[in-house]
């Protein structure tokens, strides 16, 4: 029996706070906006989370639909939408599994950003995801994918402890949380890493508390991403290695692909 992939599931109240210091968040949405037509477009964001990208896209004048399988994240996104004053016609959130969504409409653009493609660790799931995306795009519609360029120094080692440590404050819980990341190379599946986020904090009595989130992550190189897109009905029109629009090199930090539905 093949081992079952463990899906990433965010801790809802932590999500915005734990990623707000990420350098990616300062650049990805402005980069995408700079490549969109000025005229209003119909946009689909897959795995939209708490609406970090959907909200500024809608505020820029586009009609945006965000899809996610996590109701708690969508509840936060809905509250943020209300706070901005955006209407349901301008921005709506739909609870659905992106591998099985049936939205009964097509879009001009679709986005899958912030490394989310890498949470789909099997080829059947990757194919299904891209086929669903293509089904929801107009002919000639564009699909943007943004993932990290693999770090060979991390991939070369079977185990990393205390990687990417961060401390963040969760306003809703009045709590400062420390997170460390544990990375273990899967012994059963090729090109898969077993990820564990360890969270610790002190409660009101000063007692140390802990919880963790476990999930699997794959990685891919530019040629793999291009082949994956092409096998599922897309033609890659542009590849970037950073948010300043530079081409991909072995020293790039990102793989950003813009593909056209054939």
Tab-separated table of N, CA, C and O in Angstrom, residues 108-182:
chain	number	residue	atom	x	y	z
A	108	UNK	N	-10.518	34.563	-16.475
A	108	UNK	CA	-9.443	35.061	-17.335
A	108	UNK	C	-8.071	34.661	-16.800
A	108	UNK	O	-7.152	34.383	-17.574
A	109	UNK	N	-7.948	34.669	-15.475
A	109	UNK	CA	-6.682	34.347	-14.818
A	109	UNK	C	-6.939	33.434	-13.630
A	109	UNK	O	-7.995	33.516	-12.991
A	110	UNK	N	-5.958	32.579	-13.341
A	110	UNK	CA	-5.967	31.782	-12.111
A	110	UNK	C	-4.591	31.887	-11.478
A	110	UNK	O	-3.575	31.998	-12.180
A	111	UNK	N	-4.556	31.847	-10.142
A	111	UNK	CA	-3.305	31.953	-9.403
A	111	UNK	C	-3.181	30.815	-8.398
A	111	UNK	O	-4.163	30.432	-7.748
A	112	UNK	N	-1.974	30.293	-8.263
A	112	UNK	CA	-1.634	29.346	-7.201
A	112	UNK	C	-0.251	29.771	-6.712
A	112	UNK	O	0.753	29.498	-7.376
A	113	UNK	N	-0.206	30.454	-5.582
A	113	UNK	CA	1.031	31.117	-5.174
A	113	UNK	C	1.495	30.638	-3.804
A	113	UNK	O	0.892	29.751	-3.206
A	114	UNK	N	2.588	31.225	-3.329
A	114	UNK	CA	3.158	30.979	-1.997
A	114	UNK	C	3.466	29.490	-1.782
A	114	UNK	O	3.163	28.920	-0.736
A	115	UNK	N	4.053	28.862	-2.807
A	115	UNK	CA	4.554	27.478	-2.732
A	115	UNK	C	3.458	26.424	-2.622
A	115	UNK	O	3.755	25.247	-2.404
A	116	UNK	N	2.199	26.809	-2.797
A	116	UNK	CA	1.100	25.895	-2.494
A	116	UNK	C	1.081	24.676	-3.401
A	116	UNK	O	0.664	23.586	-2.976
A	117	UNK	N	1.533	24.802	-4.637
A	117	UNK	CA	1.575	23.638	-5.523
A	117	UNK	C	2.359	22.492	-4.897
A	117	UNK	O	2.042	21.315	-5.111
A	118	UNK	N	3.366	22.823	-4.100
A	118	UNK	CA	4.249	21.805	-3.534
A	118	UNK	C	3.591	21.002	-2.417
A	118	UNK	O	4.129	19.991	-1.979
A	119	UNK	N	2.409	21.447	-1.958
A	119	UNK	CA	1.647	20.652	-0.998
A	119	UNK	C	0.954	19.467	-1.658
A	119	UNK	O	0.478	18.565	-0.961
A	120	UNK	N	0.890	19.478	-2.985
A	120	UNK	CA	0.314	18.356	-3.738
A	120	UNK	C	1.483	17.468	-4.158
A	120	UNK	O	2.173	17.742	-5.133
A	121	UNK	N	1.695	16.406	-3.410
A	121	UNK	CA	2.967	15.687	-3.497
A	121	UNK	C	2.967	14.510	-4.461
A	121	UNK	O	4.014	13.915	-4.690
A	122	UNK	N	1.814	14.153	-5.018
A	122	UNK	CA	1.774	13.030	-5.948
A	122	UNK	C	1.452	13.529	-7.348
A	122	UNK	O	0.744	14.530	-7.516
A	123	UNK	N	1.943	12.819	-8.342
A	123	UNK	CA	1.666	13.195	-9.721
A	123	UNK	C	0.169	13.145	-10.046
A	123	UNK	O	-0.338	14.050	-10.711
A	124	UNK	N	-0.590	12.132	-9.585
A	124	UNK	CA	-2.037	12.154	-9.851
A	124	UNK	C	-2.723	13.397	-9.288
A	124	UNK	O	-3.590	13.980	-9.950
A	125	UNK	N	-2.357	13.813	-8.091
A	125	UNK	CA	-2.971	15.020	-7.520
A	125	UNK	C	-2.534	16.281	-8.270
A	125	UNK	O	-3.331	17.198	-8.477
A	126	UNK	N	-1.276	16.337	-8.679
A	126	UNK	CA	-0.808	17.488	-9.450
A	126	UNK	C	-1.545	17.577	-10.786
A	126	UNK	O	-1.986	18.663	-11.196
A	127	UNK	N	-1.684	16.437	-11.450
A	127	UNK	CA	-2.430	16.420	-12.717
A	127	UNK	C	-3.875	16.838	-12.504
A	127	UNK	O	-4.430	17.648	-13.260
A	128	UNK	N	-4.504	16.301	-11.483
A	128	UNK	CA	-5.904	16.611	-11.215
A	128	UNK	C	-6.080	18.093	-10.906
A	128	UNK	O	-7.018	18.739	-11.389
A	129	UNK	N	-5.168	18.646	-10.142
A	129	UNK	CA	-5.233	20.067	-9.812
A	129	UNK	C	-5.136	20.932	-11.062
A	129	UNK	O	-5.932	21.864	-11.264
A	130	UNK	N	-4.181	20.637	-11.920
A	130	UNK	CA	-3.984	21.451	-13.118
A	130	UNK	C	-5.112	21.242	-14.123
A	130	UNK	O	-5.501	22.179	-14.829
A	131	UNK	N	-5.658	20.051	-14.188
A	131	UNK	CA	-6.794	19.817	-15.078
A	131	UNK	C	-8.027	20.569	-14.600
A	131	UNK	O	-8.785	21.120	-15.406
A	132	UNK	N	-8.232	20.593	-13.287
A	132	UNK	CA	-9.341	21.372	-12.736
A	132	UNK	C	-9.143	22.860	-13.016
A	132	UNK	O	-10.093	23.580	-13.349
A	133	UNK	N	-7.915	23.315	-12.883
A	133	UNK	CA	-7.617	24.722	-13.159
A	133	UNK	C	-7.911	25.048	-14.613
A	133	UNK	O	-8.566	26.063	-14.923
A	134	UNK	N	-7.437	24.206	-15.524
A	134	UNK	CA	-7.663	24.443	-16.950
A	134	UNK	C	-9.156	24.458	-17.268
A	134	UNK	O	-9.626	25.272	-18.079
A	135	UNK	N	-9.913	23.594	-16.628
A	135	UNK	CA	-11.354	23.528	-16.863
A	135	UNK	C	-12.047	24.827	-16.474
A	135	UNK	O	-13.074	25.198	-17.057
A	136	UNK	N	-11.472	25.541	-15.509
A	136	UNK	CA	-12.085	26.774	-15.019
A	136	UNK	C	-11.476	28.029	-15.642
A	136	UNK	O	-11.751	29.140	-15.187
A	137	UNK	N	-10.671	27.856	-16.681
A	137	UNK	CA	-10.104	28.996	-17.411
A	137	UNK	C	-10.722	29.085	-18.807
A	137	UNK	O	-10.998	28.060	-19.443
A	138	UNK	N	-10.899	30.300	-19.278
A	138	UNK	CA	-11.295	30.494	-20.660
A	138	UNK	C	-10.178	30.031	-21.581
A	138	UNK	O	-9.007	29.975	-21.176
A	139	UNK	N	-10.499	29.708	-22.818
A	139	UNK	CA	-9.465	29.381	-23.782
A	139	UNK	C	-8.538	30.589	-23.921
A	139	UNK	O	-9.001	31.713	-24.124
A	140	UNK	N	-7.258	30.360	-23.772
A	140	UNK	CA	-6.306	31.464	-23.797
A	140	UNK	C	-6.122	32.136	-22.445
A	140	UNK	O	-5.333	33.073	-22.313
A	141	UNK	N	-6.859	31.646	-21.411
A	141	UNK	CA	-6.694	32.195	-20.070
A	141	UNK	C	-5.326	31.882	-19.509
A	141	UNK	O	-4.666	30.921	-19.928
A	142	UNK	N	-4.878	32.699	-18.569
A	142	UNK	CA	-3.533	32.548	-18.009
A	142	UNK	C	-3.568	31.985	-16.593
A	142	UNK	O	-4.473	32.288	-15.811
A	143	UNK	N	-2.539	31.209	-16.303
A	143	UNK	CA	-2.383	30.582	-14.995
A	143	UNK	C	-0.998	30.920	-14.466
A	143	UNK	O	0.007	30.662	-15.118
A	144	UNK	N	-0.954	31.507	-13.261
A	144	UNK	CA	0.312	31.856	-12.606
A	144	UNK	C	0.583	30.881	-11.473
A	144	UNK	O	-0.276	30.618	-10.635
A	145	UNK	N	1.806	30.342	-11.450
A	145	UNK	CA	2.254	29.451	-10.378
A	145	UNK	C	3.545	30.017	-9.809
A	145	UNK	O	4.446	30.413	-10.562
A	146	UNK	N	3.649	30.033	-8.477
A	146	UNK	CA	4.824	30.592	-7.813
A	146	UNK	C	5.277	29.628	-6.727
A	146	UNK	O	4.549	29.374	-5.768
A	147	UNK	N	6.484	29.055	-6.887
A	147	UNK	CA	7.047	28.128	-5.904
A	147	UNK	C	8.501	28.503	-5.643
A	147	UNK	O	9.104	29.278	-6.386
A	148	UNK	N	9.074	27.936	-4.588
A	148	UNK	CA	10.482	28.228	-4.326
A	148	UNK	C	11.385	27.379	-5.217
A	148	UNK	O	11.035	26.276	-5.622
A	149	UNK	N	12.555	27.939	-5.525
A	149	UNK	CA	13.580	27.171	-6.231
A	149	UNK	C	14.258	26.282	-5.185
A	149	UNK	O	14.677	26.760	-4.133
A	150	UNK	N	14.390	24.982	-5.434
A	150	UNK	CA	14.919	24.080	-4.409
A	150	UNK	C	16.315	24.486	-3.927
A	150	UNK	O	17.187	24.845	-4.721
A	151	UNK	N	16.493	24.424	-2.621
A	151	UNK	CA	17.782	24.708	-1.999
A	151	UNK	C	18.546	23.387	-1.863
A	151	UNK	O	18.183	22.529	-1.059
A	152	UNK	N	19.595	23.236	-2.638
A	152	UNK	CA	20.321	21.964	-2.665
A	152	UNK	C	21.000	21.654	-1.340
A	152	UNK	O	21.206	20.484	-0.999
A	153	UNK	N	21.344	22.681	-0.575
A	153	UNK	CA	21.978	22.431	0.723
A	153	UNK	C	20.995	21.789	1.697
A	153	UNK	O	21.400	21.016	2.575
A	154	UNK	N	19.710	22.089	1.551
A	154	UNK	CA	18.694	21.445	2.387
A	154	UNK	C	18.397	20.043	1.876
A	154	UNK	O	18.312	19.082	2.646
A	155	UNK	N	18.281	19.907	0.576
A	155	UNK	CA	17.931	18.606	0.003
A	155	UNK	C	19.034	17.575	0.215
A	155	UNK	O	18.763	16.367	0.246
A	156	UNK	N	20.276	18.022	0.363
A	156	UNK	CA	21.399	17.094	0.485
A	156	UNK	C	21.424	16.362	1.825
A	156	UNK	O	22.032	15.296	1.941
A	157	UNK	N	20.759	16.919	2.829
A	157	UNK	CA	20.782	16.323	4.163
A	157	UNK	C	19.471	15.594	4.451
A	157	UNK	O	18.404	16.069	4.075
A	158	UNK	N	19.538	14.458	5.154
A	158	UNK	CA	18.305	13.706	5.437
A	158	UNK	C	17.439	14.318	6.516
A	158	UNK	O	16.250	14.001	6.615
A	159	UNK	N	18.014	15.228	7.334
A	159	UNK	CA	17.246	15.754	8.455
A	159	UNK	C	17.753	17.134	8.842
A	159	UNK	O	18.957	17.390	8.855
A	160	UNK	N	16.817	18.027	9.111
A	160	UNK	CA	17.135	19.354	9.634
A	160	UNK	C	16.223	19.625	10.826
A	160	UNK	O	15.004	19.458	10.735
A	161	UNK	N	16.813	20.028	11.928
A	161	UNK	CA	16.041	20.416	13.104
A	161	UNK	C	16.218	21.909	13.351
A	161	UNK	O	17.254	22.489	13.013
A	162	UNK	N	15.210	22.530	13.912
A	162	UNK	CA	15.273	23.957	14.262
A	162	UNK	C	15.577	24.828	13.049
A	162	UNK	O	16.323	25.797	13.134
A	163	UNK	N	14.981	24.493	11.922
A	163	UNK	CA	15.151	25.294	10.707
A	163	UNK	C	14.119	26.420	10.692
A	163	UNK	O	12.983	26.247	11.118
A	164	UNK	N	14.526	27.565	10.192
A	164	UNK	CA	13.612	28.689	9.967
A	164	UNK	C	12.827	29.052	11.235
A	164	UNK	O	11.601	29.129	11.236
A	165	UNK	N	13.542	29.295	12.306
A	165	UNK	CA	12.886	29.680	13.558
A	165	UNK	C	12.272	31.069	13.437
A	165	UNK	O	12.831	31.953	12.790
A	166	UNK	N	11.130	31.263	14.075
A	166	UNK	CA	10.463	32.563	14.038
A	166	UNK	C	9.591	32.716	15.270
A	166	UNK	O	9.065	31.739	15.809
A	167	UNK	N	9.456	33.945	15.726
A	167	UNK	CA	8.552	34.261	16.825
A	167	UNK	C	7.555	35.303	16.333
A	167	UNK	O	7.934	36.281	15.682
A	168	UNK	N	6.290	35.090	16.609
A	168	UNK	CA	5.259	36.008	16.128
A	168	UNK	C	4.200	36.196	17.203
A	168	UNK	O	4.011	35.350	18.079
A	169	UNK	N	3.511	37.322	17.119
A	169	UNK	CA	2.470	37.653	18.095
A	169	UNK	C	1.102	37.461	17.470
A	169	UNK	O	0.826	37.977	16.378
A	170	UNK	N	0.238	36.719	18.144
A	170	UNK	CA	-1.118	36.453	17.681
A	170	UNK	C	-2.065	37.346	18.459
A	170	UNK	O	-2.369	37.090	19.636
A	171	UNK	N	-2.521	38.399	17.805
A	171	UNK	CA	-3.341	39.399	18.491
A	171	UNK	C	-4.630	38.796	19.043
A	171	UNK	O	-5.043	39.093	20.178
A	172	UNK	N	-5.290	37.951	18.264
A	172	UNK	CA	-6.581	37.402	18.678
A	172	UNK	C	-6.471	36.567	19.952
A	172	UNK	O	-7.441	36.446	20.710
A	173	UNK	N	-5.296	35.999	20.197
A	173	UNK	CA	-5.088	35.152	21.370
A	173	UNK	C	-4.227	35.822	22.430
A	173	UNK	O	-3.991	35.235	23.491
A	174	UNK	N	-3.741	37.043	22.121
A	174	UNK	CA	-2.815	37.746	23.016
A	174	UNK	C	-1.675	36.813	23.422
A	174	UNK	O	-1.384	36.607	24.601
A	175	UNK	N	-1.012	36.280	22.391
A	175	UNK	CA	-0.023	35.225	22.621
A	175	UNK	C	1.177	35.410	21.704
A	175	UNK	O	1.011	35.631	20.501
A	176	UNK	N	2.372	35.323	22.265
A	176	UNK	CA	3.590	35.266	21.452
A	176	UNK	C	3.967	33.794	21.279
A	176	UNK	O	4.051	33.046	22.268
A	177	UNK	N	4.170	33.408	20.040
A	177	UNK	CA	4.406	32.000	19.714
A	177	UNK	C	5.753	31.857	19.032
A	177	UNK	O	6.116	32.665	18.166
A	178	UNK	N	6.495	30.844	19.426
A	178	UNK	CA	7.770	30.540	18.762
A	178	UNK	C	7.582	29.291	17.901
A	178	UNK	O	7.025	28.290	18.364
A	179	UNK	N	8.019	29.380	16.656
A	179	UNK	CA	7.893	28.252	15.736
A	179	UNK	C	9.255	27.826	15.227
A	179	UNK	O	10.076	28.655	14.839
A	180	UNK	N	9.513	26.539	15.242
A	180	UNK	CA	10.671	25.974	14.563
A	180	UNK	C	10.184	24.924	13.577
A	180	UNK	O	9.099	24.346	13.757
A	181	UNK	N	10.973	24.691	12.550
A	181	UNK	CA	10.592	23.750	11.498
A	181	UNK	C	11.557	22.581	11.477
A	181	UNK	O	12.780	22.760	11.493
A	182	UNK	N	10.997	21.396	11.446
A	182	UNK	CA	11.771	20.162	11.337
A	182	UNK	C	11.529	19.572	9.944
A	182	UNK	O	10.377	19.440	9.522
